[in-house]
Amino acid sequence: MKPTFEALIPAIALTIAGTAFAAGSDAPYGKRVSTQQEVAASQTGSYDVYIDGPTGYAFVNTVNGWKFTRQVAQDVLLASEAAAAEADGKL
């Protein structure tokens, strides 16, 4: 049995409502956190990203908690930190 358009309307409505709810949030979705306080305050499933400076290990806060994703190359990490500092007006 093939789904009809009428059967898909509730799913489409929920998708649009979920997107609007996420967009209306005060905090950005999937932001980069860099301090212990920010890591502790990060909500499960927020998809916030933490990159440990000395090791370059990257973690993402998924619906199942913080998960290791990869090791960021040192040159990429330095470029990212420089870009973040420039965006914050620290350079």
XYZ file of C-alpha atoms in Angstrom:
91
model
C 0.000 0.000 0.000
C 1.476 3.320 -1.055
C 1.145 6.276 1.314
C -1.106 9.020 0.039
C -0.507 12.722 0.377
C -3.292 12.967 2.983
C -1.522 10.372 5.115
C 1.724 12.359 4.968
C 0.196 15.691 6.070
C 0.553 15.008 9.853
C 4.205 14.007 9.417
C 4.918 17.123 7.362
C 3.188 19.314 9.955
C 5.242 17.790 12.778
C 8.461 18.306 10.829
C 7.668 21.964 10.194
C 6.614 22.518 13.821
C 9.796 20.871 15.109
C 11.952 23.009 12.855
C 10.167 26.178 13.955
C 10.572 25.211 17.609
C 14.306 24.575 17.196
C 14.770 27.840 15.297
C 12.986 29.770 18.044
C 15.376 28.579 20.734
C 17.497 31.195 22.503
C 20.682 29.127 22.229
C 22.177 28.110 18.889
C 21.802 24.456 17.978
C 25.092 22.618 17.863
C 27.274 25.411 19.211
C 30.916 24.954 20.164
C 31.552 24.885 23.909
C 35.013 25.420 25.320
C 34.854 25.674 29.122
C 34.004 23.123 31.801
C 31.003 25.234 32.800
C 29.669 25.254 29.227
C 30.191 21.499 28.923
C 28.357 20.904 32.216
C 25.480 23.198 31.188
C 25.085 21.614 27.739
C 21.755 19.819 27.365
C 21.738 16.198 26.238
C 20.881 16.062 22.551
C 21.911 19.661 21.887
C 24.644 18.495 19.502
C 27.056 20.947 21.083
C 30.684 20.311 20.157
C 33.658 20.229 22.528
C 37.218 19.949 21.212
C 39.917 19.252 23.773
C 42.791 21.600 22.949
C 45.791 19.502 24.023
C 44.640 16.263 22.370
C 42.411 17.582 19.576
C 39.735 15.020 20.479
C 36.269 16.160 19.366
C 33.084 15.219 21.225
C 29.425 15.845 20.356
C 26.577 15.952 22.890
C 24.080 13.508 21.353
C 20.767 12.210 22.670
C 22.840 9.473 24.351
C 25.291 11.908 25.969
C 28.785 13.028 24.975
C 30.292 10.848 22.226
C 33.821 10.892 20.809
C 33.750 11.647 17.090
C 37.337 12.094 15.875
C 40.703 13.700 16.451
C 41.061 17.103 14.819
C 44.412 17.766 13.119
C 46.553 20.291 14.993
C 46.756 22.750 12.067
C 42.959 22.678 11.643
C 42.519 23.190 15.381
C 44.855 26.206 15.403
C 43.105 27.745 12.389
C 39.712 27.218 14.027
C 40.852 28.822 17.276
C 42.317 31.789 15.381
C 39.061 32.267 13.456
C 37.032 32.083 16.677
C 39.301 34.616 18.375
C 39.017 36.940 15.377
C 35.221 36.618 15.407
C 35.189 37.478 19.115
C 37.373 40.521 18.456
C 40.300 39.185 20.492
C 42.887 39.637 17.734
